[in-house]
mmCIF file of C-alpha atoms and ligand atoms in Angstrom:
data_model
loop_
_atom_site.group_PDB
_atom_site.id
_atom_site.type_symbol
_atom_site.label_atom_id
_atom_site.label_comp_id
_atom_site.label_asym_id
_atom_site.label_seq_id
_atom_site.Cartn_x
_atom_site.Cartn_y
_atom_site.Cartn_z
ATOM 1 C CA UNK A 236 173.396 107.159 73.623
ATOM 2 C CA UNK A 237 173.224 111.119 73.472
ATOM 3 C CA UNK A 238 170.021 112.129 74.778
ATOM 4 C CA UNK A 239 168.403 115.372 74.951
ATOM 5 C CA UNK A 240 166.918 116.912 78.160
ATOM 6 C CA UNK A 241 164.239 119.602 78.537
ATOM 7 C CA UNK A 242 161.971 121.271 81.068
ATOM 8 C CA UNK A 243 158.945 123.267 79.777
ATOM 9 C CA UNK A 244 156.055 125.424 80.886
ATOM 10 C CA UNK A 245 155.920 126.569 84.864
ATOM 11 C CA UNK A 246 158.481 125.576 87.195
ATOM 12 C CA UNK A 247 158.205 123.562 90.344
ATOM 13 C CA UNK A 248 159.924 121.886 92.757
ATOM 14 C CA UNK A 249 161.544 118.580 91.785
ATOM 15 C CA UNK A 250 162.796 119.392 88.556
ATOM 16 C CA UNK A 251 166.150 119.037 89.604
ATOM 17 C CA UNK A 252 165.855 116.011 91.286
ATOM 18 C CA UNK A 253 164.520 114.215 88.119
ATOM 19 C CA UNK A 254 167.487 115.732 85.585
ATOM 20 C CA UNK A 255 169.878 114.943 88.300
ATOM 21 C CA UNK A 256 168.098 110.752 88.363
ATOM 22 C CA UNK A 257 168.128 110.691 84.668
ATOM 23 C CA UNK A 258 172.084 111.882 84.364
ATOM 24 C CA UNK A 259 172.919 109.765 87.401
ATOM 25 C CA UNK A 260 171.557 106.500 85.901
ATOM 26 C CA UNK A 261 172.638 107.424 82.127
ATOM 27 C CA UNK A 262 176.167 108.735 82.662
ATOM 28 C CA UNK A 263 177.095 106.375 85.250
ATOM 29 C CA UNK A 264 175.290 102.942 84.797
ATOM 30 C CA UNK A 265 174.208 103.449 80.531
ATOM 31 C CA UNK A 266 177.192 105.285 79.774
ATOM 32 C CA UNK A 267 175.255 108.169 77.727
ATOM 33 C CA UNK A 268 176.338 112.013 77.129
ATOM 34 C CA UNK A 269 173.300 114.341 78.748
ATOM 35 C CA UNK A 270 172.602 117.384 76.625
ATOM 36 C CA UNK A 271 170.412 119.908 78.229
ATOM 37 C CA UNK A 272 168.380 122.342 76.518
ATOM 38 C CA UNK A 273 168.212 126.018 78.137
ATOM 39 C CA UNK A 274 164.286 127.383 78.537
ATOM 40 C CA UNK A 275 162.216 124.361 77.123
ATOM 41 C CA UNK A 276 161.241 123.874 73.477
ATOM 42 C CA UNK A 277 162.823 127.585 73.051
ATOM 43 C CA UNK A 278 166.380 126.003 73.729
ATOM 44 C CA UNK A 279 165.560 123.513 70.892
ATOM 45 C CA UNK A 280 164.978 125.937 68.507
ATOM 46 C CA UNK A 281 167.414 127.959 68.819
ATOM 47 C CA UNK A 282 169.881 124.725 69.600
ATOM 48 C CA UNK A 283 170.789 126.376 73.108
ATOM 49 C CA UNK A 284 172.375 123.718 75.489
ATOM 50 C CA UNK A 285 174.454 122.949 78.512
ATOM 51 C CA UNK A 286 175.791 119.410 78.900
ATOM 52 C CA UNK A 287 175.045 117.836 81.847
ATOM 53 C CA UNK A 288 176.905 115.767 83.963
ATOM 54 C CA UNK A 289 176.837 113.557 87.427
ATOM 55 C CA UNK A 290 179.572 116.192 88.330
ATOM 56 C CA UNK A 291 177.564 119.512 87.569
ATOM 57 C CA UNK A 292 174.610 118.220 88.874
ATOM 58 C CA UNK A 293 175.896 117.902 92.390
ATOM 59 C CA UNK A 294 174.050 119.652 95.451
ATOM 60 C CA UNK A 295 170.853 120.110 93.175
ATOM 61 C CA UNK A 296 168.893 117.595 94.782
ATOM 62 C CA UNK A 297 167.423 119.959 97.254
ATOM 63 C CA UNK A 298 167.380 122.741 94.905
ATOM 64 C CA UNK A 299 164.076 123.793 93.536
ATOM 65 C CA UNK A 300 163.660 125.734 89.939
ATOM 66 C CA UNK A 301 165.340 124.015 87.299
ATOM 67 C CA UNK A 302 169.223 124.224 86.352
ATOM 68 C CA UNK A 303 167.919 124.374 82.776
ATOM 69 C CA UNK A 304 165.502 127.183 82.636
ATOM 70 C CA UNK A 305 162.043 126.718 81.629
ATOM 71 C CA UNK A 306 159.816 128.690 79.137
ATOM 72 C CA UNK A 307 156.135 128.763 77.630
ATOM 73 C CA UNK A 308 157.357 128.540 74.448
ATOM 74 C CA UNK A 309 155.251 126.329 71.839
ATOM 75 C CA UNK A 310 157.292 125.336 68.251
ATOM 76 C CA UNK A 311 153.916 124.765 66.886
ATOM 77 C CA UNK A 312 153.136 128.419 67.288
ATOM 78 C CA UNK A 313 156.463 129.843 65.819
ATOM 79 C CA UNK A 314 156.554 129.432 62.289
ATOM 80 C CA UNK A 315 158.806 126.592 60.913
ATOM 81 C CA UNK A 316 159.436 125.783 64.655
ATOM 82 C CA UNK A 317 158.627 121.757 64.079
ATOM 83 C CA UNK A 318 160.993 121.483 61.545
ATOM 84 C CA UNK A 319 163.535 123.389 63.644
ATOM 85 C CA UNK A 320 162.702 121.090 66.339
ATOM 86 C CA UNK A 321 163.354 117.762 64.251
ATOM 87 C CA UNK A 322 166.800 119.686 62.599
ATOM 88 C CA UNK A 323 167.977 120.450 66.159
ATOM 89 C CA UNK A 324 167.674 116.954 67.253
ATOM 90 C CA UNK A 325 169.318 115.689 63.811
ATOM 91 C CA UNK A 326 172.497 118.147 63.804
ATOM 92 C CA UNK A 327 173.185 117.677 67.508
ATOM 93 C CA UNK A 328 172.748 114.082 66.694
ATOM 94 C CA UNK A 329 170.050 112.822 69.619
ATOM 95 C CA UNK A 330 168.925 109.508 70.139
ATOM 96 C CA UNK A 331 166.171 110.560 72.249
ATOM 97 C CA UNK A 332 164.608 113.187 73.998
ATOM 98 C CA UNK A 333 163.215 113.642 77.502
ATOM 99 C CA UNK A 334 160.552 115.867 77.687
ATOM 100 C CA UNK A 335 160.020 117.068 81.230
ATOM 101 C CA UNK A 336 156.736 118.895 81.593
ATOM 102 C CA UNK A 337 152.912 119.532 82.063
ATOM 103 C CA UNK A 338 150.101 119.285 79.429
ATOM 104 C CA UNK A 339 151.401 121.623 77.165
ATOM 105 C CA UNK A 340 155.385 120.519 76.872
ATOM 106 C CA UNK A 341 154.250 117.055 76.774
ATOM 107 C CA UNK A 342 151.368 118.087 73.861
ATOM 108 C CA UNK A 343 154.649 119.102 71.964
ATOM 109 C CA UNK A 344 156.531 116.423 72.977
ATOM 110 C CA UNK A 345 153.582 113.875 71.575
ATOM 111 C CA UNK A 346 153.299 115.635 68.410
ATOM 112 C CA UNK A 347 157.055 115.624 67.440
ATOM 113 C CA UNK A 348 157.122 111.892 68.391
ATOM 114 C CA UNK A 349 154.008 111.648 65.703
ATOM 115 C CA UNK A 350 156.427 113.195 63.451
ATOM 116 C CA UNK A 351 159.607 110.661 64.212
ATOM 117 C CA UNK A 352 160.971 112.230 67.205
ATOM 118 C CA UNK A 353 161.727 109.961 69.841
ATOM 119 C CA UNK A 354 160.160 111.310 73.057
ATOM 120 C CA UNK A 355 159.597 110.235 76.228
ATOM 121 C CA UNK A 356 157.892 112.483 78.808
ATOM 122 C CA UNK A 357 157.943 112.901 82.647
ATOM 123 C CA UNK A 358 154.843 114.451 83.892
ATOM 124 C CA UNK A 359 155.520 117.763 85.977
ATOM 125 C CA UNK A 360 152.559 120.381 87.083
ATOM 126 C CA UNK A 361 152.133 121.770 89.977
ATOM 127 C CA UNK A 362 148.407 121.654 89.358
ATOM 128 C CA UNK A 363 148.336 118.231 89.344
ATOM 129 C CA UNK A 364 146.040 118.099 86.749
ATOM 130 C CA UNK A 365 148.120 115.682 84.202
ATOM 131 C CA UNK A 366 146.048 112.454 83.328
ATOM 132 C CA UNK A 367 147.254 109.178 83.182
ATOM 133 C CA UNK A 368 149.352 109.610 86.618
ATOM 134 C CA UNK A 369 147.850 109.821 89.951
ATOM 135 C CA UNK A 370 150.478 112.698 90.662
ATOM 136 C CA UNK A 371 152.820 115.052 89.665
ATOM 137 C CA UNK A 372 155.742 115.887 91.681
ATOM 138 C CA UNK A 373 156.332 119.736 93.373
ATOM 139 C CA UNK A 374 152.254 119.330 93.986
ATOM 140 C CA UNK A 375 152.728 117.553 97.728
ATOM 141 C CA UNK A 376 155.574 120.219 98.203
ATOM 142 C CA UNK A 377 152.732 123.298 96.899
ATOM 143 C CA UNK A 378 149.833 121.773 99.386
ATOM 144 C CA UNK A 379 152.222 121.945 102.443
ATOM 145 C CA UNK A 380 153.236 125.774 101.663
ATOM 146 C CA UNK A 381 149.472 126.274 101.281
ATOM 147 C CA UNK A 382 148.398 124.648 104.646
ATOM 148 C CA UNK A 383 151.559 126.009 106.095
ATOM 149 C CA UNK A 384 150.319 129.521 105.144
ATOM 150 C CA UNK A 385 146.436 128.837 106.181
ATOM 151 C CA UNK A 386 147.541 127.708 109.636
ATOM 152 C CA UNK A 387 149.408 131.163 109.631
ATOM 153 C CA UNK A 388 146.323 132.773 108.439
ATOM 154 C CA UNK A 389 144.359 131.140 111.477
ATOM 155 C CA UNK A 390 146.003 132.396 114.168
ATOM 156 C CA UNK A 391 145.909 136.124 112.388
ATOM 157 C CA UNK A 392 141.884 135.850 111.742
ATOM 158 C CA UNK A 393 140.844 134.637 114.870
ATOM 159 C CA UNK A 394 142.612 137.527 116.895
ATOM 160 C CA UNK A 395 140.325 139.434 114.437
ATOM 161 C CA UNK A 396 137.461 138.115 113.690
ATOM 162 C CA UNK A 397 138.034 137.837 110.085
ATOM 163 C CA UNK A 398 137.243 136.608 106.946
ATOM 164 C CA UNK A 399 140.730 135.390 105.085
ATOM 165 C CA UNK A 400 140.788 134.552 101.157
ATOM 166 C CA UNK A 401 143.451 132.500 100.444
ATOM 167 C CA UNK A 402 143.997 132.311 96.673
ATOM 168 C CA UNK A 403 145.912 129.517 95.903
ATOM 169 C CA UNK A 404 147.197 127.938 92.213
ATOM 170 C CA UNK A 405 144.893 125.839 89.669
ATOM 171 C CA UNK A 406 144.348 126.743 86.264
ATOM 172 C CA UNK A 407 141.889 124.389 85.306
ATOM 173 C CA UNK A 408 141.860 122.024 88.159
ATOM 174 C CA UNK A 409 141.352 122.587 92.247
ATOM 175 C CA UNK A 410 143.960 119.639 93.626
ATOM 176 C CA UNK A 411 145.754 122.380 94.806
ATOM 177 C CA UNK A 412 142.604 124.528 96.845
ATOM 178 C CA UNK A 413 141.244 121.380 97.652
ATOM 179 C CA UNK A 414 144.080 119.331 99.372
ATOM 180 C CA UNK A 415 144.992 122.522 101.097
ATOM 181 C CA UNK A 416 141.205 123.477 101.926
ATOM 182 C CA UNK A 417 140.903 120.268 103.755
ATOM 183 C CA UNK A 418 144.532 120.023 105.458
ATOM 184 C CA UNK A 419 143.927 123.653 106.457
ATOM 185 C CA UNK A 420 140.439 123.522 107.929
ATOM 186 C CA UNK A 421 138.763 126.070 105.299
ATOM 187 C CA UNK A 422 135.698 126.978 105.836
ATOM 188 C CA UNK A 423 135.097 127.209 102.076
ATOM 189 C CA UNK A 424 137.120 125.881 99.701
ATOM 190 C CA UNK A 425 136.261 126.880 96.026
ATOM 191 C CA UNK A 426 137.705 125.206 92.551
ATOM 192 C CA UNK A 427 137.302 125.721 88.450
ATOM 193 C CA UNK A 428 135.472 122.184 88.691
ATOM 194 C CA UNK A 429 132.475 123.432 90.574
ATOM 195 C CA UNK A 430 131.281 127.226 89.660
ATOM 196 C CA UNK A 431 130.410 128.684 93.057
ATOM 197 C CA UNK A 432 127.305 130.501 94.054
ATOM 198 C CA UNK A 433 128.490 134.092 96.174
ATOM 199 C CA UNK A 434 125.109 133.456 98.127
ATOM 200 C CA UNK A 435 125.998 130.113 99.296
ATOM 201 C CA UNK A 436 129.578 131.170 100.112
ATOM 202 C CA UNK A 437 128.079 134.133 102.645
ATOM 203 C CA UNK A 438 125.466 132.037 104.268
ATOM 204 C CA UNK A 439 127.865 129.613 105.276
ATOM 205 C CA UNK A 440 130.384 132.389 106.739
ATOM 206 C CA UNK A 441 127.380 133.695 108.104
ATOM 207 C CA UNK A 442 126.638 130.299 109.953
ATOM 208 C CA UNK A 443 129.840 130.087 111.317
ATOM 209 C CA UNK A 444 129.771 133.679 112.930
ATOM 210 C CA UNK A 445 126.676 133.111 113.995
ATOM 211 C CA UNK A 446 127.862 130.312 116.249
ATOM 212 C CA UNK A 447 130.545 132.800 117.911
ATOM 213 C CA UNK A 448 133.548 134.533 117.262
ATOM 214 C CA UNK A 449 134.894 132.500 114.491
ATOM 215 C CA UNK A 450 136.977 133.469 112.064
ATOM 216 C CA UNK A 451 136.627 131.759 108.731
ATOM 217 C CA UNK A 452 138.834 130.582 105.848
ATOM 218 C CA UNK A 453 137.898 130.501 101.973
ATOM 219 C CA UNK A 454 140.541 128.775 99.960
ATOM 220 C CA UNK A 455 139.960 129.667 96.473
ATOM 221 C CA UNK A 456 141.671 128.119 93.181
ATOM 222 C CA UNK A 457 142.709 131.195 90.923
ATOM 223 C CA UNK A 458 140.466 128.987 88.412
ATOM 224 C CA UNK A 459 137.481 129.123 90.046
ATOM 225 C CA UNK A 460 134.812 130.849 88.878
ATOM 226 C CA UNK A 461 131.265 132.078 90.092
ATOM 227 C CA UNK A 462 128.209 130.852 88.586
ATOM 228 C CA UNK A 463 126.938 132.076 85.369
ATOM 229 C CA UNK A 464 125.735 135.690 85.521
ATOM 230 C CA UNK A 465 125.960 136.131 88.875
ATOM 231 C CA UNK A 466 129.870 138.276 89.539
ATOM 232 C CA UNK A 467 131.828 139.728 86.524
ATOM 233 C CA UNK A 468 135.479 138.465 86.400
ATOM 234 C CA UNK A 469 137.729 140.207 84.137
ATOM 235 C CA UNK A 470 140.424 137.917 82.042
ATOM 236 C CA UNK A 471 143.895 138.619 81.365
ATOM 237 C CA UNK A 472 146.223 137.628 78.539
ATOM 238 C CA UNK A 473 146.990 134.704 76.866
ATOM 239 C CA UNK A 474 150.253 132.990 76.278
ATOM 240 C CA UNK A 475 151.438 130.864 73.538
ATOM 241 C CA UNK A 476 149.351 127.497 74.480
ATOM 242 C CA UNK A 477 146.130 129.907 74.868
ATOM 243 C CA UNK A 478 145.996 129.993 78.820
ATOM 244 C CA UNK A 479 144.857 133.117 79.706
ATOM 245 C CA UNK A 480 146.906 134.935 82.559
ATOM 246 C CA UNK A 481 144.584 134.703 86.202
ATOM 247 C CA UNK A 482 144.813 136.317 89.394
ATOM 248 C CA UNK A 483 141.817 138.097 91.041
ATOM 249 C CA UNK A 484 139.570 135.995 91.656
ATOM 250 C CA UNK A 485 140.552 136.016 95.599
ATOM 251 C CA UNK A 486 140.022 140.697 95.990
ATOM 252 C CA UNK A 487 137.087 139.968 93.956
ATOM 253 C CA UNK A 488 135.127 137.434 95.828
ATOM 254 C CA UNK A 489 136.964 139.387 99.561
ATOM 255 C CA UNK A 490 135.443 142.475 98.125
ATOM 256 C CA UNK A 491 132.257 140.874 97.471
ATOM 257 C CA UNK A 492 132.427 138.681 100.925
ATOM 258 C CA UNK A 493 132.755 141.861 102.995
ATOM 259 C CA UNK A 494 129.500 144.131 101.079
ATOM 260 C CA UNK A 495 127.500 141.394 101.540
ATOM 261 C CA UNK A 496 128.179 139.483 104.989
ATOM 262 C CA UNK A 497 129.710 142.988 106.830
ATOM 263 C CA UNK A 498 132.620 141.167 108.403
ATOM 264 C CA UNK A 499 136.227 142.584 107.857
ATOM 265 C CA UNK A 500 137.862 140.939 105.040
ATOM 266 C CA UNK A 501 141.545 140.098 103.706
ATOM 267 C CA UNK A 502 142.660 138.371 100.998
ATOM 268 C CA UNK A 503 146.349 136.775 100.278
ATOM 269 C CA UNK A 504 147.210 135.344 97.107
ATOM 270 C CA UNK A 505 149.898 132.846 97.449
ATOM 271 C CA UNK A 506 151.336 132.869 93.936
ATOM 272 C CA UNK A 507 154.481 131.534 93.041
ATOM 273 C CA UNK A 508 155.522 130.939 96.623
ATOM 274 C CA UNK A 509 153.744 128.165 95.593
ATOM 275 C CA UNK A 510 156.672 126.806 93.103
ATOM 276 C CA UNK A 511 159.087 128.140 94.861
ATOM 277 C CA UNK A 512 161.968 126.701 97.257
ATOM 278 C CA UNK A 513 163.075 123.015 98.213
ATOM 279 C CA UNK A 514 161.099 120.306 97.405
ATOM 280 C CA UNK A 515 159.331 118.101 100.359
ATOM 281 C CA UNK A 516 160.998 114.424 100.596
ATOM 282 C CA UNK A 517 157.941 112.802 99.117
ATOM 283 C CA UNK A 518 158.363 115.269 95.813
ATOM 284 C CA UNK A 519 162.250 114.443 95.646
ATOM 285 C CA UNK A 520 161.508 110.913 95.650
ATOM 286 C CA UNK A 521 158.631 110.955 93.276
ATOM 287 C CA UNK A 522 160.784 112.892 90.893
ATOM 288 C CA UNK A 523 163.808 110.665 91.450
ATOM 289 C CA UNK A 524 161.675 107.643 90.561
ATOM 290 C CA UNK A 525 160.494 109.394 87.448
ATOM 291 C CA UNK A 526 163.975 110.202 86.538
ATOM 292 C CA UNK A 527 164.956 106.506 86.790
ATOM 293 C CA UNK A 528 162.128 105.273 84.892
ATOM 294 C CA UNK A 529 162.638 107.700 82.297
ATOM 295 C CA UNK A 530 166.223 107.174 81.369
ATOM 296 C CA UNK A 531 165.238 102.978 81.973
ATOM 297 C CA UNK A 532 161.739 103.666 79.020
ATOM 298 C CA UNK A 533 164.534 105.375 76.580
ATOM 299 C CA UNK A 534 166.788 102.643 76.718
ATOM 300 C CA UNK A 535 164.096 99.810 75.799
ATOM 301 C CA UNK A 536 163.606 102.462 72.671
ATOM 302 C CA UNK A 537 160.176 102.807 74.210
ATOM 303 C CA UNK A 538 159.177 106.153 72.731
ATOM 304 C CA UNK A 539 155.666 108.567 72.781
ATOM 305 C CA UNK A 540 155.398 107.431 76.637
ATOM 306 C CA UNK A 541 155.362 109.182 80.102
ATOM 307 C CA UNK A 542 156.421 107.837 82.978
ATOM 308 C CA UNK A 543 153.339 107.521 85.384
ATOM 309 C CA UNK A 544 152.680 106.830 89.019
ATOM 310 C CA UNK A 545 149.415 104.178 89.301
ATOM 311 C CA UNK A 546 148.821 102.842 92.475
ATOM 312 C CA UNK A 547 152.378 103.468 94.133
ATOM 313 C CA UNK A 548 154.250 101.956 90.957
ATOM 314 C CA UNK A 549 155.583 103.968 88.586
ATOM 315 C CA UNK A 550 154.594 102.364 84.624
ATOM 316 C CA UNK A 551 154.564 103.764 81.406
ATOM 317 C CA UNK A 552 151.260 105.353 79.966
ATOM 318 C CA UNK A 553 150.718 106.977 76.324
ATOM 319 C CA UNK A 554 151.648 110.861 75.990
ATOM 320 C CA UNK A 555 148.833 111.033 73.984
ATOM 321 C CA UNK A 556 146.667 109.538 76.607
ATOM 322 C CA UNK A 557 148.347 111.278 79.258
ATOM 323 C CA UNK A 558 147.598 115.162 77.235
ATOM 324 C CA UNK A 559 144.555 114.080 75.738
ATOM 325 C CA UNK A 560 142.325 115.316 78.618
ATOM 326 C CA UNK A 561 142.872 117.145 81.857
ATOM 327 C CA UNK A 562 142.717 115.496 85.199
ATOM 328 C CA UNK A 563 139.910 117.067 87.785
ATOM 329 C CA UNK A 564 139.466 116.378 91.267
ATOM 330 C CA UNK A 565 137.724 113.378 92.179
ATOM 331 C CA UNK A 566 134.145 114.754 93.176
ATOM 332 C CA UNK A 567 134.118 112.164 96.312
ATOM 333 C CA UNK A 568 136.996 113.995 97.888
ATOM 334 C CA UNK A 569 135.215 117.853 97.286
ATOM 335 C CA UNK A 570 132.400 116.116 98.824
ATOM 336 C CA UNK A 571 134.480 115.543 101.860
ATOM 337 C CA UNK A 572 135.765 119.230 101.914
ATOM 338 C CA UNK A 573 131.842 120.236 101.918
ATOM 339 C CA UNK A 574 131.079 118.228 104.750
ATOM 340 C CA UNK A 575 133.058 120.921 106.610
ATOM 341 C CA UNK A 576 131.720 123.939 104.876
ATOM 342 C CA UNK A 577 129.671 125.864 107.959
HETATM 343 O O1 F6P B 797 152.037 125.809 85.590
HETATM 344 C C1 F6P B 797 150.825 125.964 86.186
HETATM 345 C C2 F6P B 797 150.724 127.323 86.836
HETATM 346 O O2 F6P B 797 151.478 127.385 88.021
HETATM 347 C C3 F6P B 797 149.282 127.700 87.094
HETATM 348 O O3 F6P B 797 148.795 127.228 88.309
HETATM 349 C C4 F6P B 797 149.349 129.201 87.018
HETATM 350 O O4 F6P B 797 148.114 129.731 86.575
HETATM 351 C C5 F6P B 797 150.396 129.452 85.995
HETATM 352 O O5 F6P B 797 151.226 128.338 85.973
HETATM 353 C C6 F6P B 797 151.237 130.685 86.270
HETATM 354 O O6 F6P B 797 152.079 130.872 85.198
HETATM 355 P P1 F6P B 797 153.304 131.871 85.162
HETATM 356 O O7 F6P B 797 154.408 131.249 85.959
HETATM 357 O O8 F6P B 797 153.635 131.967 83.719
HETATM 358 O O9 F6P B 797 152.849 133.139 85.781
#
């Protein structure tokens, strides 16, 4: 078979490890030529590829980013884009496609697989916030960079009695603030899930302090939000999929922390450190097992699924169930964050 490879929307670690998994299994055991497509769906449109190979995929299973690029570009949003998508895949004669991405990628993917293109999806975000699997690989490897970085943090407050705000990644979903929160002993750990109250978040730093020279942590999901008329955020742009751009939540609520409690404040705002670097072994074997599993679902022609982790075994789920609607944290764990919170 020739199939088609892409990776779309934000990078994270892992990505390599799956293409490398799918091109392993195809070229060697299947016998199939691996196209890849440069920068996502934008490589499809504009019929941009790379062929991949057991050979040229060498020493990338370590390697995080993706040897293929990745973009935030939506065909649905550029005008005759789905038909350039379906013409791509005719002219450079596919047999399938494997769609490696988050909600958005995997919304495409779904809708050209409506429209006769035969899709199968591997669920990447470092959010973790993809439904249908019970994780997403490059997550584990963004929760030990956080915790890594709030036992640095530690060590820094406590010589000076500070307040730290650690603003970590999570659009629409805390997995990442609250996995972290807990691993990394926060005193407060905040997520878009749960609109905070600023009052709540002072009184228990104030608790803490109270009780001694203690320095506290807030890990905070760039998601989050506070309560409804109580702090003004200001929003940034939007990109093609209508996510607005965020970042700021963590100098406003520092800002905020220090007027109202009077204890020093800092704030560090991880970013894409987050995404960045080699993924952790349990992220380059989730991905590998994805990769497998993917090549494996093309080859029983079974198309419009995504590969899916469920109770340590890896099955086959919808892509429409798996974009239909985002994955939150389960409200039993962020109860077991809170029974730290001072
Ligand atoms: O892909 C998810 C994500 O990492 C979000 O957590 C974050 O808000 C966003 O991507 C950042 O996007 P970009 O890499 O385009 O700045």
């Amino acid at each position: 078979m020739r199939i088609g490879i892409l990776t779309g929307g934000g990078d994270c670690p892992g990505l390599n490890a799956v293409i490398r998994a799918i091109v392993r299994k195809g070229e060697w055991v299947y016998g199939d030529e691996l196209i890849g497509f440069l920068d996502g769906w934008r490589g499809v449109l504009e019929q941009s590829t790379k062929p991949l190979s057991v050979e040229s995929m060498r020493g990338t299973l370590p390697r995080g980013g993706t040897v293929l690029g990745s973009s935030r570009t939506n065909p649905y949003k550029v005008e005759g884009g789905p038909e350039d998508a379906k013409r791509a895949i005719a002219e450079l004669s596919l047999d399938a496609l494997i769609a490696i991405g988050g909600e958005d990628t995997l919304g495409v993917g779904n809708r050209l697989y409506g429209d006769g293109v035969p899709v199968v999806g591997v669920p990447k975000t470092i959010d973790n916030d993809l439904s249908g699997t019970e994780l997403t690989f490059g997550f584990d490897t963004a929760v030990q960079i956080c915790t890594d970085a709030i036992d640095r943090l530690h060590t820094t407050a406590e010589s000076h009695d500070r307040v730290m705000v650690v603003e970590v990644m999570g659009r629409h979903a805390g997995h990442i603030a609250l996995w972290s929160g807990i691993a990394g002993g926060a005193t407060v750990t905040l997520i878009p899930e749960e609109p905070f109250d600023i009052d709540d978040v002072c009184a228990s730093i104030k608790r803490r302090h109270a009780r001694g020279r203690y320095a506290s942590i807030v890990v905070v999901a760039e998601g989050a939000s506070p309560k409804a008329g109580t702090l003004e955020l200001v929003s940034g742009e939007m990109d093609e999929f209508g996510h607005v751009r965020l970042g700021g939540i963590g100098n406003l609520l520092a800002d905020e922390i220090e007027a109202r409690t009077g204890y020093d404040t800092r704030v560090t705002a991880l970013g894409h450190v987050q995404r960045g670097g080699t993924p952790t072994a349990f992220d380059r074997v989730l991905a590998t097992r994805y990769g497998i599993a993917a090549i494996d679902t093309v080859h029983d022609g079974d198309f419009g699924k995504m590969v899916a982790l469920q109770c340590g075994e890896i099955v086959r789920v919808s892509l429409s169930e798996a974009v239909g609607t985002l994955k939150e944290v389960d409200p039993a764990v962020y109860e077991v964050a809170k029974s730290f919170f001072s």
